[in-house]
Amino acid sequence: MRPNVLAGLVLSLAAFPALAAQAAPAPFAPMDVFALQWAENPVLSPDGRQLIYQRRFFDPMKDVRRSNLWRVDAASGAAQ
């Protein structure tokens, strides 16, 4: 084996225990659903300058799904 290949193999094996010791990400918990937000029903204005969409989310206090209308400028991407 060439010295560079051998050195790379030794370094990668030395790093393996550190990688294995990293904590796995926490699983998705039931309350995590209330942090979700998503866009639905996008509609482009007739002149093509604005986009309107529904921002959907969950209300944890009432346990219902809610939505707001958002407007986005097509040129700048600024949302209102």
Coordinates of C-alpha atoms in Angstrom, one line a residue:
M1 CA 0.0 0.0 0.0
R2 CA 1.2 3.5 -0.7
P3 CA 1.9 5.7 2.3
N4 CA -0.9 8.2 1.3
V5 CA -3.5 5.5 1.1
L6 CA -2.4 4.0 4.3
A7 CA -2.4 7.4 6.1
G8 CA -5.9 8.1 4.8
L9 CA -7.2 4.7 6.0
V10 CA -5.7 5.2 9.4
L11 CA -7.2 8.7 9.7
S12 CA -10.6 7.5 8.6
L13 CA -10.6 4.6 11.1
A14 CA -9.5 7.0 13.8
A15 CA -12.5 9.3 13.1
F16 CA -15.0 6.5 13.0
P17 CA -15.6 6.3 16.8
A18 CA -16.2 10.0 16.9
L19 CA -18.8 9.8 14.2
A20 CA -20.5 6.8 15.8
A21 CA -20.7 8.7 19.2
Q22 CA -22.7 11.6 17.7
A23 CA -26.3 11.6 18.9
A24 CA -29.0 10.6 16.4
P25 CA -31.6 13.2 15.7
A26 CA -34.6 13.1 17.9
P27 CA -37.6 11.3 16.3
F28 CA -40.7 13.3 15.2
A29 CA -42.8 13.8 18.3
P30 CA -46.6 14.3 18.2
M31 CA -46.4 17.9 19.3
D32 CA -44.0 18.6 16.4
V33 CA -46.9 18.7 14.0
F34 CA -47.9 22.1 15.5
A35 CA -44.7 23.6 14.2
L36 CA -45.4 22.6 10.6
Q37 CA -46.3 25.3 8.0
W38 CA -46.8 24.8 4.3
A39 CA -48.1 26.7 1.2
E40 CA -51.2 25.7 -0.7
N41 CA -53.2 26.9 -3.7
P42 CA -50.8 29.4 -5.3
V43 CA -52.4 31.7 -7.9
L44 CA -50.5 34.1 -10.1
S45 CA -52.1 37.5 -10.7
P46 CA -53.2 38.2 -14.3
D47 CA -50.4 40.7 -14.9
G48 CA -47.8 38.2 -13.5
R49 CA -46.4 40.6 -10.9
Q50 CA -47.8 39.0 -7.7
L51 CA -48.5 35.5 -6.4
I52 CA -51.1 34.8 -3.7
Y53 CA -51.0 31.6 -1.7
Q54 CA -52.5 30.1 1.5
R55 CA -50.1 29.6 4.4
R56 CA -51.4 26.6 6.3
F57 CA -50.5 25.8 9.9
F58 CA -52.0 24.2 13.0
D59 CA -53.3 26.0 16.0
P60 CA -52.1 24.1 19.1
M61 CA -54.5 25.8 21.5
K62 CA -57.7 24.8 19.5
D63 CA -56.3 21.7 17.8
V64 CA -57.4 22.9 14.3
R65 CA -55.8 23.7 11.0
R66 CA -55.7 27.4 10.1
S67 CA -54.7 29.4 7.1
N68 CA -53.7 33.0 6.0
L69 CA -53.4 34.5 2.6
W70 CA -50.0 35.8 1.7
R71 CA -49.0 37.9 -1.2
V72 CA -45.5 37.7 -2.8
D73 CA -44.0 40.2 -5.3
A74 CA -42.8 38.1 -8.2
A75 CA -39.8 40.4 -9.0
S76 CA -38.4 40.8 -5.5
G77 CA -39.8 37.7 -3.6
A78 CA -40.9 40.0 -0.8
A79 CA -43.9 38.5 1.1
Q80 CA -46.7 40.4 2.7

